């Protein structure tokens, strides 16, 4: 295992300390590193709290700040945070208007957030995100997995929360965005969890895992490496079929790197994806290209398509000021 | 070679097309893809033009926009752009106040930018950047290499240009920032140039290249993989000695990933680096952490320290609106 680390047990703590120091203008690291919270909260606003296993950076802590999350709980690598962490986060950012929990659909996360919700300091609702069209059930998931589309939900719902929407309005909005957001991924090379010390799966020199999950979970099939165009086309075909996208739809196109894939390749994928959509009469009116929902050092990418009606587009464009996503603020 | 590409010859064009489409609000791709220019220029302002081999994305095209570059010329991967490209870029963004060329110190770039300067549409000055303290001469360089510190110069000088400083003032400012900015890198795994199809160098499972260049050029020595702390300490010792940094100095700490290194590891390195500096009485007052000056899919990182006086800090903090760096605008 070749990584820039000291001891396996210190990786998360040292990384969080560096993150909190680098972004001290935006975030505060909670006691015992249970959560990362927004430094400048806004009383009277519904609190958005998310979290999950670490190793997907900048998700989730990188999205804490104005216009997005109020707090994020980092678990150990690829391991759910505990209900205790979630409760501490909810209490730290409670603004008196309730808490919306944003949960990727993995059994550990769903169970722990449900336990935390029972202890919540006030009204609480949960959003379970499941944007991955690749497979129905998976290694750690009953139903579909929550993957890169999580960013889109956190951004859009975060903007609406900033505008003062109520807890139930935000939950409904989040459910709608989740339903209008679909993703699929491909891996060219596996990731290595520090505590394991060896790759989570293996791929031959000419193979790829089509439909891979963000922890390296199996996808639809393991096949020979194909061209970027063929890969993009297969992913988009699955995504668009699932969205029942109509011609003349306007969408956000999000090409997400898994950690070890150069930006040059991600833009190349984005180019093919927008042309493919265009040929179907679907217009990509917003783009996001980069490594935002990662899987440690996995090579590959995912494509996310999110339907943007006028309301969602305004919320996507609204100011955001977080460590990893920033515009208009 | 496992990459998300189609044909080797199409990689750059397809990637640039995707980049230009994704950031059409900020940039325009020039004819024959000779350059990327700012969409909304400002007449009467000195133009900042940079460029270099591709494969370092988001550098340079990702830094075109308000408060940074006016144009960037992408060469083929790890290959200088041509004087013809540079001339076309200079002409496209000429605002009547002269052009400042920002050039990383590699023989091909220096020669081609010098040829372009002779044909410039108006007054022209050049900045040659050489922030890498690792080695004196290198594979493609007489003197020191220009590496991640380039971003700092482009940001600070770009802000000053936006404020209306003159060509000679900007050149002097750039020289001062370059002199106050030092970097060093380490590679844990090599990169693969698409046209070559195989890694540019090889490292054993327990080796690293200390002092590596951004094209995988040899560094100071090839040694056994060390801890993150030991790596950071060695790089900072070399950097700080070279800067003749005094206690109570205030600096920008920039931990830059080479392309395949997870953000989690970069923040861990940033944490050690700020603690190391702090122990010497040097205060990191600004941070940048991420993969901004990359080497395709090389694993590893560089550390850059830039001394920030009040003037430089204000310019660093000034608004910037580019595809890869954005704040305050």
PDB file of C-alpha atoms in Angstrom, chain A residues 36-304:
ATOM      1  CA  UNK A  36     -17.788  19.140  11.153  1.00  0.00           C
ATOM      2  CA  UNK A  37     -20.189  22.043  11.496  1.00  0.00           C
ATOM      3  CA  UNK A  38     -20.711  25.361   9.802  1.00  0.00           C
ATOM      4  CA  UNK A  39     -18.919  28.163  11.643  1.00  0.00           C
ATOM      5  CA  UNK A  40     -21.554  30.813  10.927  1.00  0.00           C
ATOM      6  CA  UNK A  41     -24.969  29.232  11.342  1.00  0.00           C
ATOM      7  CA  UNK A  42     -28.297  30.973  10.995  1.00  0.00           C
ATOM      8  CA  UNK A  43     -30.836  30.640  13.808  1.00  0.00           C
ATOM      9  CA  UNK A  44     -34.372  29.868  12.701  1.00  0.00           C
ATOM     10  CA  UNK A  45     -33.249  27.848   9.720  1.00  0.00           C
ATOM     11  CA  UNK A  46     -33.852  24.098   9.296  1.00  0.00           C
ATOM     12  CA  UNK A  47     -30.551  22.305   9.902  1.00  0.00           C
ATOM     13  CA  UNK A  48     -29.236  19.964   7.236  1.00  0.00           C
ATOM     14  CA  UNK A  49     -27.121  17.161   8.673  1.00  0.00           C
ATOM     15  CA  UNK A  50     -25.456  14.475   6.604  1.00  0.00           C
ATOM     16  CA  UNK A  51     -22.531  12.105   6.940  1.00  0.00           C
ATOM     17  CA  UNK A  52     -21.299   8.672   6.091  1.00  0.00           C
ATOM     18  CA  UNK A  53     -18.137   6.680   5.839  1.00  0.00           C
ATOM     19  CA  UNK A  54     -14.978   8.632   5.083  1.00  0.00           C
ATOM     20  CA  UNK A  55     -13.007   8.047   1.906  1.00  0.00           C
ATOM     21  CA  UNK A  56     -15.431   9.952  -0.343  1.00  0.00           C
ATOM     22  CA  UNK A  57     -13.848  13.377   0.173  1.00  0.00           C
ATOM     23  CA  UNK A  58     -14.785  16.117  -0.357  1.00  0.00           C
ATOM     24  CA  UNK A  59     -18.238  14.544   0.383  1.00  0.00           C
ATOM     25  CA  UNK A  60     -19.660  15.287   2.990  1.00  0.00           C
ATOM     26  CA  UNK A  61     -17.587  17.640   5.141  1.00  0.00           C
ATOM     27  CA  UNK A  62     -16.456  19.583   2.086  1.00  0.00           C
ATOM     28  CA  UNK A  63     -20.075  20.608   1.546  1.00  0.00           C
ATOM     29  CA  UNK A  64     -20.606  22.176   4.958  1.00  0.00           C
ATOM     30  CA  UNK A  65     -21.202  25.906   4.776  1.00  0.00           C
ATOM     31  CA  UNK A  66     -23.560  28.578   3.551  1.00  0.00           C
ATOM     32  CA  UNK A  67     -26.144  27.217   1.140  1.00  0.00           C
ATOM     33  CA  UNK A  68     -25.438  23.554   1.729  1.00  0.00           C
ATOM     34  CA  UNK A  69     -24.983  21.435   4.900  1.00  0.00           C
ATOM     35  CA  UNK A  70     -24.967  22.629   8.490  1.00  0.00           C
ATOM     36  CA  UNK A  71     -23.040  19.606   9.720  1.00  0.00           C
ATOM     37  CA  UNK A  72     -21.484  16.390   8.466  1.00  0.00           C
ATOM     38  CA  UNK A  73     -20.442  13.331  10.474  1.00  0.00           C
ATOM     39  CA  UNK A  74     -17.381  11.467   9.221  1.00  0.00           C
ATOM     40  CA  UNK A  75     -17.303   7.753   9.941  1.00  0.00           C
ATOM     41  CA  UNK A  76     -14.173   5.670   9.666  1.00  0.00           C
ATOM     42  CA  UNK A  77     -13.250   4.853   6.062  1.00  0.00           C
ATOM     43  CA  UNK A  78     -16.244   3.235   4.326  1.00  0.00           C
ATOM     44  CA  UNK A  79     -17.945   2.805   7.726  1.00  0.00           C
ATOM     45  CA  UNK A  80     -21.063   4.575   8.969  1.00  0.00           C
ATOM     46  CA  UNK A  81     -20.684   7.241  11.633  1.00  0.00           C
ATOM     47  CA  UNK A  82     -22.351   6.368  14.933  1.00  0.00           C
ATOM     48  CA  UNK A  83     -25.742   7.615  16.196  1.00  0.00           C
ATOM     49  CA  UNK A  84     -23.785   9.343  18.949  1.00  0.00           C
ATOM     50  CA  UNK A  85     -21.926  11.431  16.356  1.00  0.00           C
ATOM     51  CA  UNK A  86     -25.153  12.289  14.564  1.00  0.00           C
ATOM     52  CA  UNK A  87     -26.861  13.342  17.779  1.00  0.00           C
ATOM     53  CA  UNK A  88     -23.941  15.567  18.743  1.00  0.00           C
ATOM     54  CA  UNK A  89     -24.051  17.172  15.285  1.00  0.00           C
ATOM     55  CA  UNK A  90     -27.810  17.741  15.422  1.00  0.00           C
ATOM     56  CA  UNK A  91     -27.529  19.365  18.837  1.00  0.00           C
ATOM     57  CA  UNK A  92     -24.628  21.567  17.785  1.00  0.00           C
ATOM     58  CA  UNK A  93     -26.432  23.072  14.800  1.00  0.00           C
ATOM     59  CA  UNK A  94     -30.028  23.030  16.024  1.00  0.00           C
ATOM     60  CA  UNK A  95     -31.595  26.315  14.980  1.00  0.00           C
ATOM     61  CA  UNK A  96     -35.034  25.618  16.412  1.00  0.00           C
ATOM     62  CA  UNK A  97     -36.701  24.828  13.073  1.00  0.00           C
ATOM     63  CA  UNK A  98     -35.964  21.119  12.928  1.00  0.00           C
ATOM     64  CA  UNK A  99     -33.376  18.890  11.323  1.00  0.00           C
ATOM     65  CA  UNK A 100     -33.314  17.241   7.936  1.00  0.00           C
ATOM     66  CA  UNK A 101     -31.059  14.182   7.842  1.00  0.00           C
ATOM     67  CA  UNK A 102     -29.587  13.447   4.413  1.00  0.00           C
ATOM     68  CA  UNK A 103     -28.658   9.777   4.206  1.00  0.00           C
ATOM     69  CA  UNK A 104     -27.130   7.743   1.399  1.00  0.00           C
ATOM     70  CA  UNK A 105     -28.893   4.404   1.130  1.00  0.00           C
ATOM     71  CA  UNK A 106     -26.489   1.990   2.842  1.00  0.00           C
ATOM     72  CA  UNK A 107     -27.749  -0.279   5.593  1.00  0.00           C
ATOM     73  CA  UNK A 108     -25.331   1.006   8.245  1.00  0.00           C
ATOM     74  CA  UNK A 109     -26.058   4.659   7.518  1.00  0.00           C
ATOM     75  CA  UNK A 110     -29.805   4.154   7.342  1.00  0.00           C
ATOM     76  CA  UNK A 111     -29.870   2.259  10.639  1.00  0.00           C
ATOM     77  CA  UNK A 112     -27.645   4.697  12.512  1.00  0.00           C
ATOM     78  CA  UNK A 113     -29.392   7.817  11.241  1.00  0.00           C
ATOM     79  CA  UNK A 114     -32.736   6.230  12.204  1.00  0.00           C
ATOM     80  CA  UNK A 115     -31.459   5.638  15.744  1.00  0.00           C
ATOM     81  CA  UNK A 116     -30.161   9.213  15.907  1.00  0.00           C
ATOM     82  CA  UNK A 117     -33.484  10.569  14.656  1.00  0.00           C
ATOM     83  CA  UNK A 118     -35.226   8.995  17.634  1.00  0.00           C
ATOM     84  CA  UNK A 119     -33.047  11.084  19.949  1.00  0.00           C
ATOM     85  CA  UNK A 120     -33.247  14.306  17.918  1.00  0.00           C
ATOM     86  CA  UNK A 121     -33.461  17.599  19.846  1.00  0.00           C
ATOM     87  CA  UNK A 122     -36.566  18.650  17.895  1.00  0.00           C
ATOM     88  CA  UNK A 123     -38.580  17.838  14.790  1.00  0.00           C
ATOM     89  CA  UNK A 124     -36.623  15.643  12.383  1.00  0.00           C
ATOM     90  CA  UNK A 125     -37.156  14.200   8.927  1.00  0.00           C
ATOM     91  CA  UNK A 126     -34.955  11.960   6.819  1.00  0.00           C
ATOM     92  CA  UNK A 127     -34.115  11.797   3.154  1.00  0.00           C
ATOM     93  CA  UNK A 128     -32.789   8.469   1.881  1.00  0.00           C
ATOM     94  CA  UNK A 129     -30.905   8.943  -1.374  1.00  0.00           C
ATOM     95  CA  UNK A 130     -30.630   6.213  -3.998  1.00  0.00           C
ATOM     96  CA  UNK A 131     -29.558   7.649  -7.343  1.00  0.00           C
ATOM     97  CA  UNK A 132     -27.436   4.736  -8.618  1.00  0.00           C
ATOM     98  CA  UNK A 133     -29.207   2.969 -11.484  1.00  0.00           C
ATOM     99  CA  UNK A 134     -26.563   0.256 -11.860  1.00  0.00           C
ATOM    100  CA  UNK A 135     -27.954  -2.438  -9.584  1.00  0.00           C
ATOM    101  CA  UNK A 136     -30.935  -3.054  -7.328  1.00  0.00           C
ATOM    102  CA  UNK A 137     -29.364  -4.539  -4.219  1.00  0.00           C
ATOM    103  CA  UNK A 138     -25.670  -4.493  -3.424  1.00  0.00           C
ATOM    104  CA  UNK A 139     -23.022  -5.464  -0.894  1.00  0.00           C
ATOM    105  CA  UNK A 140     -24.166  -3.028   1.801  1.00  0.00           C
ATOM    106  CA  UNK A 141     -27.473  -1.912   0.387  1.00  0.00           C
ATOM    107  CA  UNK A 142     -31.057  -3.071   0.169  1.00  0.00           C
ATOM    108  CA  UNK A 143     -32.436  -1.200  -2.825  1.00  0.00           C
ATOM    109  CA  UNK A 144     -30.403   1.182  -4.854  1.00  0.00           C
ATOM    110  CA  UNK A 145     -27.213   2.858  -3.637  1.00  0.00           C
ATOM    111  CA  UNK A 146     -26.834   6.569  -2.950  1.00  0.00           C
ATOM    112  CA  UNK A 147     -23.855   7.904  -4.878  1.00  0.00           C
ATOM    113  CA  UNK A 148     -22.760  11.150  -6.565  1.00  0.00           C
ATOM    114  CA  UNK A 149     -26.293  12.509  -6.922  1.00  0.00           C
ATOM    115  CA  UNK A 150     -26.074  13.147  -3.181  1.00  0.00           C
ATOM    116  CA  UNK A 151     -24.140  16.310  -3.984  1.00  0.00           C
ATOM    117  CA  UNK A 152     -26.991  17.594  -6.128  1.00  0.00           C
ATOM    118  CA  UNK A 153     -29.575  16.991  -3.404  1.00  0.00           C
ATOM    119  CA  UNK A 154     -27.382  18.610  -0.760  1.00  0.00           C
ATOM    120  CA  UNK A 155     -26.840  21.673  -2.974  1.00  0.00           C
ATOM    121  CA  UNK A 156     -30.439  22.184  -4.065  1.00  0.00           C
ATOM    122  CA  UNK A 157     -32.042  21.458  -0.693  1.00  0.00           C
ATOM    123  CA  UNK A 158     -29.302  23.463   1.043  1.00  0.00           C
ATOM    124  CA  UNK A 159     -30.190  26.525  -1.005  1.00  0.00           C
ATOM    125  CA  UNK A 160     -33.881  26.108  -0.207  1.00  0.00           C
ATOM    126  CA  UNK A 161     -33.097  25.801   3.509  1.00  0.00           C
ATOM    127  CA  UNK A 162     -31.104  29.014   3.298  1.00  0.00           C
ATOM    128  CA  UNK A 163     -34.199  30.657   1.806  1.00  0.00           C
ATOM    129  CA  UNK A 164     -36.190  29.667   4.879  1.00  0.00           C
ATOM    130  CA  UNK A 165     -38.250  26.728   3.636  1.00  0.00           C
ATOM    131  CA  UNK A 166     -39.851  24.526   6.258  1.00  0.00           C
ATOM    132  CA  UNK A 167     -38.764  21.048   7.266  1.00  0.00           C
ATOM    133  CA  UNK A 168     -41.579  19.300   5.422  1.00  0.00           C
ATOM    134  CA  UNK A 169     -41.085  21.440   2.315  1.00  0.00           C
ATOM    135  CA  UNK A 170     -37.398  20.577   2.311  1.00  0.00           C
ATOM    136  CA  UNK A 171     -38.057  16.872   2.668  1.00  0.00           C
ATOM    137  CA  UNK A 172     -40.492  16.957  -0.236  1.00  0.00           C
ATOM    138  CA  UNK A 173     -38.070  18.968  -2.343  1.00  0.00           C
ATOM    139  CA  UNK A 174     -35.271  16.519  -1.530  1.00  0.00           C
ATOM    140  CA  UNK A 175     -37.430  13.554  -2.494  1.00  0.00           C
ATOM    141  CA  UNK A 176     -38.277  15.229  -5.783  1.00  0.00           C
ATOM    142  CA  UNK A 177     -34.631  16.051  -6.577  1.00  0.00           C
ATOM    143  CA  UNK A 178     -33.596  12.505  -5.653  1.00  0.00           C
ATOM    144  CA  UNK A 179     -36.264  11.130  -7.991  1.00  0.00           C
ATOM    145  CA  UNK A 180     -35.017  13.372 -10.794  1.00  0.00           C
ATOM    146  CA  UNK A 181     -31.341  12.527 -10.305  1.00  0.00           C
ATOM    147  CA  UNK A 182     -29.712   9.343 -11.576  1.00  0.00           C
ATOM    148  CA  UNK A 183     -26.111   8.141 -11.701  1.00  0.00           C
ATOM    149  CA  UNK A 184     -23.943   5.293 -12.873  1.00  0.00           C
ATOM    150  CA  UNK A 185     -20.222   4.621 -12.433  1.00  0.00           C
ATOM    151  CA  UNK A 186     -17.358   2.681 -13.918  1.00  0.00           C
ATOM    152  CA  UNK A 187     -14.080   1.600 -12.312  1.00  0.00           C
ATOM    153  CA  UNK A 188     -10.826   1.064 -14.192  1.00  0.00           C
ATOM    154  CA  UNK A 189      -8.803   0.295 -11.068  1.00  0.00           C
ATOM    155  CA  UNK A 190      -9.748  -0.516  -7.460  1.00  0.00           C
ATOM    156  CA  UNK A 191      -9.234   1.488  -4.272  1.00  0.00           C
ATOM    157  CA  UNK A 192      -7.253   0.513  -1.203  1.00  0.00           C
ATOM    158  CA  UNK A 193      -8.720   1.070   2.260  1.00  0.00           C
ATOM    159  CA  UNK A 194      -5.834   2.010   4.592  1.00  0.00           C
ATOM    160  CA  UNK A 195      -6.864  -0.442   7.308  1.00  0.00           C
ATOM    161  CA  UNK A 196      -7.060  -3.291   4.780  1.00  0.00           C
ATOM    162  CA  UNK A 197      -3.755  -2.480   3.108  1.00  0.00           C
ATOM    163  CA  UNK A 198      -4.719  -4.133  -0.163  1.00  0.00           C
ATOM    164  CA  UNK A 199      -7.124  -3.348  -3.013  1.00  0.00           C
ATOM    165  CA  UNK A 200     -10.805  -4.033  -2.318  1.00  0.00           C
ATOM    166  CA  UNK A 201     -11.129  -5.943  -5.584  1.00  0.00           C
ATOM    167  CA  UNK A 202      -8.971  -6.757  -8.563  1.00  0.00           C
ATOM    168  CA  UNK A 203      -9.315  -6.018 -12.247  1.00  0.00           C
ATOM    169  CA  UNK A 204      -7.185  -7.423 -15.037  1.00  0.00           C
ATOM    170  CA  UNK A 205      -5.125  -5.003 -17.129  1.00  0.00           C
ATOM    171  CA  UNK A 206      -7.835  -4.951 -19.805  1.00  0.00           C
ATOM    172  CA  UNK A 207     -10.946  -5.034 -17.603  1.00  0.00           C
ATOM    173  CA  UNK A 208     -13.350  -2.535 -16.107  1.00  0.00           C
ATOM    174  CA  UNK A 209     -16.251  -2.819 -13.649  1.00  0.00           C
ATOM    175  CA  UNK A 210     -19.325  -1.290 -15.255  1.00  0.00           C
ATOM    176  CA  UNK A 211     -21.811   0.016 -12.708  1.00  0.00           C
ATOM    177  CA  UNK A 212     -19.376  -0.004  -9.791  1.00  0.00           C
ATOM    178  CA  UNK A 213     -20.420   1.441  -6.427  1.00  0.00           C
ATOM    179  CA  UNK A 214     -18.516   4.120  -4.533  1.00  0.00           C
ATOM    180  CA  UNK A 215     -16.922   1.557  -2.229  1.00  0.00           C
ATOM    181  CA  UNK A 216     -15.868  -0.622  -5.109  1.00  0.00           C
ATOM    182  CA  UNK A 217     -18.994  -2.792  -4.811  1.00  0.00           C
ATOM    183  CA  UNK A 218     -19.733  -4.935  -7.857  1.00  0.00           C
ATOM    184  CA  UNK A 219     -21.676  -3.341 -10.676  1.00  0.00           C
ATOM    185  CA  UNK A 220     -23.570  -4.866 -13.557  1.00  0.00           C
ATOM    186  CA  UNK A 221     -20.746  -6.733 -15.196  1.00  0.00           C
ATOM    187  CA  UNK A 222     -17.017  -6.964 -15.514  1.00  0.00           C
ATOM    188  CA  UNK A 223     -16.040  -6.456 -19.136  1.00  0.00           C
ATOM    189  CA  UNK A 224     -13.159  -5.555 -21.404  1.00  0.00           C
ATOM    190  CA  UNK A 225     -12.083  -1.944 -21.211  1.00  0.00           C
ATOM    191  CA  UNK A 226     -14.026   0.050 -23.802  1.00  0.00           C
ATOM    192  CA  UNK A 227     -13.610   3.477 -25.339  1.00  0.00           C
ATOM    193  CA  UNK A 228     -14.677   6.555 -23.402  1.00  0.00           C
ATOM    194  CA  UNK A 229     -17.491   7.073 -25.884  1.00  0.00           C
ATOM    195  CA  UNK A 230     -18.831   3.544 -25.440  1.00  0.00           C
ATOM    196  CA  UNK A 231     -18.632   3.828 -21.663  1.00  0.00           C
ATOM    197  CA  UNK A 232     -20.429   7.178 -21.587  1.00  0.00           C
ATOM    198  CA  UNK A 233     -23.100   5.930 -23.977  1.00  0.00           C
ATOM    199  CA  UNK A 234     -23.847   2.845 -21.875  1.00  0.00           C
ATOM    200  CA  UNK A 235     -24.091   4.836 -18.666  1.00  0.00           C
ATOM    201  CA  UNK A 236     -26.291   7.518 -20.200  1.00  0.00           C
ATOM    202  CA  UNK A 237     -28.580   4.972 -21.833  1.00  0.00           C
ATOM    203  CA  UNK A 238     -29.234   3.433 -18.419  1.00  0.00           C
ATOM    204  CA  UNK A 239     -29.646   6.787 -16.703  1.00  0.00           C
ATOM    205  CA  UNK A 240     -31.950   8.365 -19.259  1.00  0.00           C
ATOM    206  CA  UNK A 241     -34.148   5.262 -19.521  1.00  0.00           C
ATOM    207  CA  UNK A 242     -34.568   5.324 -15.758  1.00  0.00           C
ATOM    208  CA  UNK A 243     -35.405   9.029 -15.643  1.00  0.00           C
ATOM    209  CA  UNK A 244     -37.988   8.702 -18.438  1.00  0.00           C
ATOM    210  CA  UNK A 245     -36.371  11.860 -19.789  1.00  0.00           C
ATOM    211  CA  UNK A 246     -38.325  13.659 -22.447  1.00  0.00           C
ATOM    212  CA  UNK A 247     -36.795  15.552 -25.329  1.00  0.00           C
ATOM    213  CA  UNK A 248     -36.379  19.259 -24.572  1.00  0.00           C
ATOM    214  CA  UNK A 249     -35.561  18.462 -20.956  1.00  0.00           C
ATOM    215  CA  UNK A 250     -32.895  20.624 -19.356  1.00  0.00           C
ATOM    216  CA  UNK A 251     -30.420  18.895 -17.111  1.00  0.00           C
ATOM    217  CA  UNK A 252     -27.374  19.245 -14.930  1.00  0.00           C
ATOM    218  CA  UNK A 253     -24.563  17.015 -16.214  1.00  0.00           C
ATOM    219  CA  UNK A 254     -22.181  15.993 -13.446  1.00  0.00           C
ATOM    220  CA  UNK A 255     -19.104  13.955 -14.380  1.00  0.00           C
ATOM    221  CA  UNK A 256     -17.505  12.833 -11.148  1.00  0.00           C
ATOM    222  CA  UNK A 257     -14.014  11.384 -10.741  1.00  0.00           C
ATOM    223  CA  UNK A 258     -13.502   8.577  -8.223  1.00  0.00           C
ATOM    224  CA  UNK A 259     -10.165   9.891  -6.984  1.00  0.00           C
ATOM    225  CA  UNK A 260      -7.377   8.775  -9.297  1.00  0.00           C
ATOM    226  CA  UNK A 261      -8.742   9.926 -12.641  1.00  0.00           C
ATOM    227  CA  UNK A 262      -7.242  13.032 -14.256  1.00  0.00           C
ATOM    228  CA  UNK A 263      -9.455  16.027 -14.950  1.00  0.00           C
ATOM    229  CA  UNK A 264      -8.455  15.747 -18.609  1.00  0.00           C
ATOM    230  CA  UNK A 265     -10.316  12.429 -18.845  1.00  0.00           C
ATOM    231  CA  UNK A 266     -13.325  13.745 -16.942  1.00  0.00           C
ATOM    232  CA  UNK A 267     -13.725  16.660 -19.365  1.00  0.00           C
ATOM    233  CA  UNK A 268     -13.407  14.232 -22.263  1.00  0.00           C
ATOM    234  CA  UNK A 269     -16.234  12.174 -20.761  1.00  0.00           C
ATOM    235  CA  UNK A 270     -18.270  15.340 -20.211  1.00  0.00           C
ATOM    236  CA  UNK A 271     -17.844  16.233 -23.860  1.00  0.00           C
ATOM    237  CA  UNK A 272     -19.172  12.906 -25.056  1.00  0.00           C
ATOM    238  CA  UNK A 273     -21.995  12.971 -22.529  1.00  0.00           C
ATOM    239  CA  UNK A 274     -23.271  16.400 -23.537  1.00  0.00           C
ATOM    240  CA  UNK A 275     -23.147  15.443 -27.224  1.00  0.00           C
ATOM    241  CA  UNK A 276     -25.002  12.203 -26.524  1.00  0.00           C
ATOM    242  CA  UNK A 277     -27.698  14.060 -24.583  1.00  0.00           C
ATOM    243  CA  UNK A 278     -27.882  16.748 -27.240  1.00  0.00           C
ATOM    244  CA  UNK A 279     -28.529  14.130 -29.906  1.00  0.00           C
ATOM    245  CA  UNK A 280     -31.564  12.995 -27.863  1.00  0.00           C
ATOM    246  CA  UNK A 281     -32.805  16.584 -27.591  1.00  0.00           C
ATOM    247  CA  UNK A 282     -31.763  16.816 -23.941  1.00  0.00           C
ATOM    248  CA  UNK A 283     -29.874  19.983 -23.156  1.00  0.00           C
ATOM    249  CA  UNK A 284     -27.136  20.106 -20.516  1.00  0.00           C
ATOM    250  CA  UNK A 285     -27.581  23.621 -19.149  1.00  0.00           C
ATOM    251  CA  UNK A 286     -25.375  23.209 -16.103  1.00  0.00           C
ATOM    252  CA  UNK A 287     -22.128  21.264 -15.701  1.00  0.00           C
ATOM    253  CA  UNK A 288     -20.064  20.018 -12.818  1.00  0.00           C
ATOM    254  CA  UNK A 289     -16.813  18.212 -13.623  1.00  0.00           C
ATOM    255  CA  UNK A 290     -14.347  17.030 -11.004  1.00  0.00           C
ATOM    256  CA  UNK A 291     -13.674  14.579  -8.187  1.00  0.00           C
ATOM    257  CA  UNK A 292     -16.376  15.383  -5.618  1.00  0.00           C
ATOM    258  CA  UNK A 293     -17.756  12.001  -4.505  1.00  0.00           C
ATOM    259  CA  UNK A 294     -14.704   9.789  -4.481  1.00  0.00           C
ATOM    260  CA  UNK A 295     -13.698   6.290  -3.494  1.00  0.00           C
ATOM    261  CA  UNK A 296     -10.214   6.898  -2.083  1.00  0.00           C
ATOM    262  CA  UNK A 297      -7.824   6.167  -4.949  1.00  0.00           C
ATOM    263  CA  UNK A 298     -10.191   4.292  -7.240  1.00  0.00           C
ATOM    264  CA  UNK A 299      -9.769   5.083 -10.954  1.00  0.00           C
ATOM    265  CA  UNK A 300     -12.890   5.706 -12.977  1.00  0.00           C
ATOM    266  CA  UNK A 301     -15.832   8.047 -12.936  1.00  0.00           C
ATOM    267  CA  UNK A 302     -19.565   8.332 -12.630  1.00  0.00           C
ATOM    268  CA  UNK A 303     -22.037  10.292 -14.658  1.00  0.00           C
ATOM    269  CA  UNK A 304     -24.998  11.936 -12.955  1.00  0.00           C
TER     270      UNK A 304
END
